[in-house]
Amino acid sequence: MVENCANQADIGLVYRSLKYSRARMDLYHRLCDVYPLEVSGKELARYGNLTLANAFGALVGNGDYQTEKSLVGLGLAVRIPAIVDGKTLDLFRATEYGLEIKYRMMDYRQRLGPTGAEARVGSSVKV
């Protein structure tokens, strides 16, 4: 299968998109965790404890979710239509670009070190 990753967004836009949507973040991490397997939208919705409409919004965009900021729109996931028993089923899989972004963000957080509450917990300074 050929991945359509012509619409790869820069890491800043990806980070902002994931930061402001828990649904996108949860589904993105789930897709990366099960890579290279494909997962149905219904299974992803169940995993993220989301309604099917919210899961599809985070994956491909609709009503509340902008299409260009969805996981497929950012190039982090690919939508794969499959025919099962004569019915079309949408499967989703993380892209190579999506995995690369995940590892770049993890590397950035490790280099950044503890911040905010994490830094205050280990701090010896008393207020």
JSON list of C-alpha atoms in Angstrom, two decimals:
[
{"chain": "A", "resi": 1, "resn": "MET", "atom": "CA", "xyz": [0.00, 0.00, 0.00]},
{"chain": "A", "resi": 2, "resn": "VAL", "atom": "CA", "xyz": [1.23, 3.44, -0.87]},
{"chain": "A", "resi": 3, "resn": "GLU", "atom": "CA", "xyz": [0.86, 6.13, 1.75]},
{"chain": "A", "resi": 4, "resn": "ASN", "atom": "CA", "xyz": [-0.38, 9.52, 0.64]},
{"chain": "A", "resi": 5, "resn": "CYS", "atom": "CA", "xyz": [1.80, 11.86, 2.69]},
{"chain": "A", "resi": 6, "resn": "ALA", "atom": "CA", "xyz": [1.90, 14.82, 0.33]},
{"chain": "A", "resi": 7, "resn": "ASN", "atom": "CA", "xyz": [0.28, 16.96, 3.03]},
{"chain": "A", "resi": 8, "resn": "GLN", "atom": "CA", "xyz": [2.95, 16.72, 5.72]},
{"chain": "A", "resi": 9, "resn": "ALA", "atom": "CA", "xyz": [2.65, 19.60, 8.16]},
{"chain": "A", "resi": 10, "resn": "ASP", "atom": "CA", "xyz": [5.53, 21.15, 10.07]},
{"chain": "A", "resi": 11, "resn": "ILE", "atom": "CA", "xyz": [6.12, 19.97, 13.62]},
{"chain": "A", "resi": 12, "resn": "GLY", "atom": "CA", "xyz": [4.89, 23.26, 15.14]},
{"chain": "A", "resi": 13, "resn": "LEU", "atom": "CA", "xyz": [1.44, 22.91, 13.58]},
{"chain": "A", "resi": 14, "resn": "VAL", "atom": "CA", "xyz": [1.33, 19.23, 14.56]},
{"chain": "A", "resi": 15, "resn": "TYR", "atom": "CA", "xyz": [2.29, 20.03, 18.15]},
{"chain": "A", "resi": 16, "resn": "ARG", "atom": "CA", "xyz": [-0.36, 22.76, 18.48]},
{"chain": "A", "resi": 17, "resn": "SER", "atom": "CA", "xyz": [-3.02, 20.56, 16.92]},
{"chain": "A", "resi": 18, "resn": "LEU", "atom": "CA", "xyz": [-2.29, 17.69, 19.30]},
{"chain": "A", "resi": 19, "resn": "LYS", "atom": "CA", "xyz": [-1.92, 19.98, 22.32]},
{"chain": "A", "resi": 20, "resn": "TYR", "atom": "CA", "xyz": [-5.39, 21.48, 21.94]},
{"chain": "A", "resi": 21, "resn": "SER", "atom": "CA", "xyz": [-7.27, 18.23, 21.30]},
{"chain": "A", "resi": 22, "resn": "ARG", "atom": "CA", "xyz": [-7.14, 15.35, 23.77]},
{"chain": "A", "resi": 23, "resn": "ALA", "atom": "CA", "xyz": [-9.03, 13.21, 21.26]},
{"chain": "A", "resi": 24, "resn": "ARG", "atom": "CA", "xyz": [-6.41, 13.79, 18.54]},
{"chain": "A", "resi": 25, "resn": "MET", "atom": "CA", "xyz": [-3.58, 13.13, 20.99]},
{"chain": "A", "resi": 26, "resn": "ASP", "atom": "CA", "xyz": [-5.10, 9.88, 22.31]},
{"chain": "A", "resi": 27, "resn": "LEU", "atom": "CA", "xyz": [-5.91, 8.51, 18.87]},
{"chain": "A", "resi": 28, "resn": "TYR", "atom": "CA", "xyz": [-2.51, 9.53, 17.49]},
{"chain": "A", "resi": 29, "resn": "HIS", "atom": "CA", "xyz": [-0.65, 7.70, 20.27]},
{"chain": "A", "resi": 30, "resn": "ARG", "atom": "CA", "xyz": [-2.86, 4.64, 19.83]},
{"chain": "A", "resi": 31, "resn": "LEU", "atom": "CA", "xyz": [-2.15, 4.53, 16.09]},
{"chain": "A", "resi": 32, "resn": "CYS", "atom": "CA", "xyz": [1.58, 4.85, 16.72]},
{"chain": "A", "resi": 33, "resn": "ASP", "atom": "CA", "xyz": [1.48, 2.13, 19.39]},
{"chain": "A", "resi": 34, "resn": "VAL", "atom": "CA", "xyz": [-0.15, -0.44, 17.09]},
{"chain": "A", "resi": 35, "resn": "TYR", "atom": "CA", "xyz": [1.82, 0.49, 13.95]},
{"chain": "A", "resi": 36, "resn": "PRO", "atom": "CA", "xyz": [1.93, -1.13, 11.32]},
{"chain": "A", "resi": 37, "resn": "LEU", "atom": "CA", "xyz": [-1.53, -2.54, 12.06]},
{"chain": "A", "resi": 38, "resn": "GLU", "atom": "CA", "xyz": [-4.66, -0.86, 10.77]},
{"chain": "A", "resi": 39, "resn": "VAL", "atom": "CA", "xyz": [-7.44, 0.00, 13.20]},
{"chain": "A", "resi": 40, "resn": "SER", "atom": "CA", "xyz": [-11.12, 0.73, 12.56]},
{"chain": "A", "resi": 41, "resn": "GLY", "atom": "CA", "xyz": [-12.59, 4.07, 13.54]},
{"chain": "A", "resi": 42, "resn": "LYS", "atom": "CA", "xyz": [-15.04, 2.34, 15.88]},
{"chain": "A", "resi": 43, "resn": "GLU", "atom": "CA", "xyz": [-12.23, 0.58, 17.74]},
{"chain": "A", "resi": 44, "resn": "LEU", "atom": "CA", "xyz": [-10.33, 3.86, 18.06]},
{"chain": "A", "resi": 45, "resn": "ALA", "atom": "CA", "xyz": [-13.44, 5.58, 19.41]},
{"chain": "A", "resi": 46, "resn": "ARG", "atom": "CA", "xyz": [-13.85, 2.83, 21.99]},
{"chain": "A", "resi": 47, "resn": "TYR", "atom": "CA", "xyz": [-10.17, 3.10, 22.98]},
{"chain": "A", "resi": 48, "resn": "GLY", "atom": "CA", "xyz": [-10.33, 6.86, 23.44]},
{"chain": "A", "resi": 49, "resn": "ASN", "atom": "CA", "xyz": [-13.72, 6.70, 25.21]},
{"chain": "A", "resi": 50, "resn": "LEU", "atom": "CA", "xyz": [-15.14, 8.98, 22.48]},
{"chain": "A", "resi": 51, "resn": "THR", "atom": "CA", "xyz": [-18.29, 9.06, 20.43]},
{"chain": "A", "resi": 52, "resn": "LEU", "atom": "CA", "xyz": [-17.86, 7.83, 16.87]},
{"chain": "A", "resi": 53, "resn": "ALA", "atom": "CA", "xyz": [-18.49, 11.36, 15.56]},
{"chain": "A", "resi": 54, "resn": "ASN", "atom": "CA", "xyz": [-15.70, 12.82, 17.75]},
{"chain": "A", "resi": 55, "resn": "ALA", "atom": "CA", "xyz": [-13.28, 10.04, 16.78]},
{"chain": "A", "resi": 56, "resn": "PHE", "atom": "CA", "xyz": [-13.91, 10.60, 13.06]},
{"chain": "A", "resi": 57, "resn": "GLY", "atom": "CA", "xyz": [-13.63, 14.34, 13.60]},
{"chain": "A", "resi": 58, "resn": "ALA", "atom": "CA", "xyz": [-10.19, 13.94, 15.14]},
{"chain": "A", "resi": 59, "resn": "LEU", "atom": "CA", "xyz": [-9.15, 11.48, 12.43]},
{"chain": "A", "resi": 60, "resn": "VAL", "atom": "CA", "xyz": [-10.48, 13.13, 9.24]},
{"chain": "A", "resi": 61, "resn": "GLY", "atom": "CA", "xyz": [-12.24, 16.33, 10.37]},
{"chain": "A", "resi": 62, "resn": "ASN", "atom": "CA", "xyz": [-15.93, 17.29, 10.57]},
{"chain": "A", "resi": 63, "resn": "GLY", "atom": "CA", "xyz": [-18.11, 19.91, 12.27]},
{"chain": "A", "resi": 64, "resn": "ASP", "atom": "CA", "xyz": [-16.06, 20.73, 15.37]},
{"chain": "A", "resi": 65, "resn": "TYR", "atom": "CA", "xyz": [-12.71, 19.56, 13.93]},
{"chain": "A", "resi": 66, "resn": "GLN", "atom": "CA", "xyz": [-10.95, 21.32, 11.06]},
{"chain": "A", "resi": 67, "resn": "THR", "atom": "CA", "xyz": [-10.02, 18.97, 8.23]},
{"chain": "A", "resi": 68, "resn": "GLU", "atom": "CA", "xyz": [-6.53, 20.45, 7.83]},
{"chain": "A", "resi": 69, "resn": "LYS", "atom": "CA", "xyz": [-5.81, 19.91, 11.54]},
{"chain": "A", "resi": 70, "resn": "SER", "atom": "CA", "xyz": [-7.10, 16.32, 11.64]},
{"chain": "A", "resi": 71, "resn": "LEU", "atom": "CA", "xyz": [-4.65, 13.42, 11.88]},
{"chain": "A", "resi": 72, "resn": "VAL", "atom": "CA", "xyz": [-5.15, 12.53, 8.20]},
{"chain": "A", "resi": 73, "resn": "GLY", "atom": "CA", "xyz": [-4.99, 16.22, 7.20]},
{"chain": "A", "resi": 74, "resn": "LEU", "atom": "CA", "xyz": [-1.66, 16.64, 9.00]},
{"chain": "A", "resi": 75, "resn": "GLY", "atom": "CA", "xyz": [-0.23, 13.52, 7.37]},
{"chain": "A", "resi": 76, "resn": "LEU", "atom": "CA", "xyz": [0.10, 11.65, 10.68]},
{"chain": "A", "resi": 77, "resn": "ALA", "atom": "CA", "xyz": [-2.39, 8.95, 9.69]},
{"chain": "A", "resi": 78, "resn": "VAL", "atom": "CA", "xyz": [-3.73, 7.44, 6.51]},
{"chain": "A", "resi": 79, "resn": "ARG", "atom": "CA", "xyz": [-7.33, 6.40, 5.82]},
{"chain": "A", "resi": 80, "resn": "ILE", "atom": "CA", "xyz": [-7.68, 3.00, 4.15]},
{"chain": "A", "resi": 81, "resn": "PRO", "atom": "CA", "xyz": [-11.11, 2.00, 2.83]},
{"chain": "A", "resi": 82, "resn": "ALA", "atom": "CA", "xyz": [-11.76, -1.75, 3.07]},
{"chain": "A", "resi": 83, "resn": "ILE", "atom": "CA", "xyz": [-14.73, -3.78, 1.89]},
{"chain": "A", "resi": 84, "resn": "VAL", "atom": "CA", "xyz": [-16.00, -6.33, 4.41]},
{"chain": "A", "resi": 85, "resn": "ASP", "atom": "CA", "xyz": [-19.11, -8.38, 3.60]},
{"chain": "A", "resi": 86, "resn": "GLY", "atom": "CA", "xyz": [-20.08, -5.90, 0.91]},
{"chain": "A", "resi": 87, "resn": "LYS", "atom": "CA", "xyz": [-19.85, -2.90, 3.26]},
{"chain": "A", "resi": 88, "resn": "THR", "atom": "CA", "xyz": [-17.16, -0.23, 3.25]},
{"chain": "A", "resi": 89, "resn": "LEU", "atom": "CA", "xyz": [-15.14, 0.04, 6.45]},
{"chain": "A", "resi": 90, "resn": "ASP", "atom": "CA", "xyz": [-12.62, 2.82, 7.12]},
{"chain": "A", "resi": 91, "resn": "LEU", "atom": "CA", "xyz": [-9.35, 1.65, 8.62]},
{"chain": "A", "resi": 92, "resn": "PHE", "atom": "CA", "xyz": [-6.64, 3.98, 9.89]},
{"chain": "A", "resi": 93, "resn": "ARG", "atom": "CA", "xyz": [-2.91, 3.51, 10.28]},
{"chain": "A", "resi": 94, "resn": "ALA", "atom": "CA", "xyz": [-0.09, 5.81, 11.40]},
{"chain": "A", "resi": 95, "resn": "THR", "atom": "CA", "xyz": [2.25, 6.94, 8.64]},
{"chain": "A", "resi": 96, "resn": "GLU", "atom": "CA", "xyz": [6.04, 6.80, 8.66]},
{"chain": "A", "resi": 97, "resn": "TYR", "atom": "CA", "xyz": [5.95, 10.60, 8.96]},
{"chain": "A", "resi": 98, "resn": "GLY", "atom": "CA", "xyz": [3.63, 10.28, 11.96]},
{"chain": "A", "resi": 99, "resn": "LEU", "atom": "CA", "xyz": [6.08, 7.95, 13.71]},
{"chain": "A", "resi": 100, "resn": "GLU", "atom": "CA", "xyz": [8.97, 10.27, 12.92]},
{"chain": "A", "resi": 101, "resn": "ILE", "atom": "CA", "xyz": [7.10, 13.21, 14.48]},
{"chain": "A", "resi": 102, "resn": "LYS", "atom": "CA", "xyz": [6.32, 11.17, 17.61]},
{"chain": "A", "resi": 103, "resn": "TYR", "atom": "CA", "xyz": [9.99, 10.30, 18.11]},
{"chain": "A", "resi": 104, "resn": "ARG", "atom": "CA", "xyz": [11.08, 13.89, 17.42]},
{"chain": "A", "resi": 105, "resn": "MET", "atom": "CA", "xyz": [8.64, 15.17, 20.06]},
{"chain": "A", "resi": 106, "resn": "MET", "atom": "CA", "xyz": [9.83, 12.55, 22.57]},
{"chain": "A", "resi": 107, "resn": "ASP", "atom": "CA", "xyz": [13.46, 13.48, 21.89]},
{"chain": "A", "resi": 108, "resn": "TYR", "atom": "CA", "xyz": [12.65, 17.18, 22.32]},
{"chain": "A", "resi": 109, "resn": "ARG", "atom": "CA", "xyz": [10.94, 16.58, 25.69]},
{"chain": "A", "resi": 110, "resn": "GLN", "atom": "CA", "xyz": [13.90, 14.52, 26.93]},
{"chain": "A", "resi": 111, "resn": "ARG", "atom": "CA", "xyz": [16.37, 17.25, 25.96]},
{"chain": "A", "resi": 112, "resn": "LEU", "atom": "CA", "xyz": [14.15, 19.92, 27.49]},
{"chain": "A", "resi": 113, "resn": "GLY", "atom": "CA", "xyz": [14.21, 18.20, 30.88]},
{"chain": "A", "resi": 114, "resn": "PRO", "atom": "CA", "xyz": [11.65, 18.54, 33.65]},
{"chain": "A", "resi": 115, "resn": "THR", "atom": "CA", "xyz": [9.46, 21.63, 33.41]},
{"chain": "A", "resi": 116, "resn": "GLY", "atom": "CA", "xyz": [6.65, 23.15, 35.40]},
{"chain": "A", "resi": 117, "resn": "ALA", "atom": "CA", "xyz": [5.27, 20.86, 38.10]},
{"chain": "A", "resi": 118, "resn": "GLU", "atom": "CA", "xyz": [7.87, 18.18, 37.29]},
{"chain": "A", "resi": 119, "resn": "ALA", "atom": "CA", "xyz": [10.68, 20.62, 38.11]},
{"chain": "A", "resi": 120, "resn": "ARG", "atom": "CA", "xyz": [9.01, 21.86, 41.31]},
{"chain": "A", "resi": 121, "resn": "VAL", "atom": "CA", "xyz": [8.58, 18.36, 42.73]},
{"chain": "A", "resi": 122, "resn": "GLY", "atom": "CA", "xyz": [12.32, 17.69, 42.70]},
{"chain": "A", "resi": 123, "resn": "SER", "atom": "CA", "xyz": [13.26, 21.23, 43.73]},
{"chain": "A", "resi": 124, "resn": "SER", "atom": "CA", "xyz": [15.02, 21.78, 47.03]},
{"chain": "A", "resi": 125, "resn": "VAL", "atom": "CA", "xyz": [13.96, 25.43, 47.19]},
{"chain": "A", "resi": 126, "resn": "LYS", "atom": "CA", "xyz": [11.16, 26.05, 49.70]},
{"chain": "A", "resi": 127, "resn": "VAL", "atom": "CA", "xyz": [8.65, 28.78, 49.13]}
]
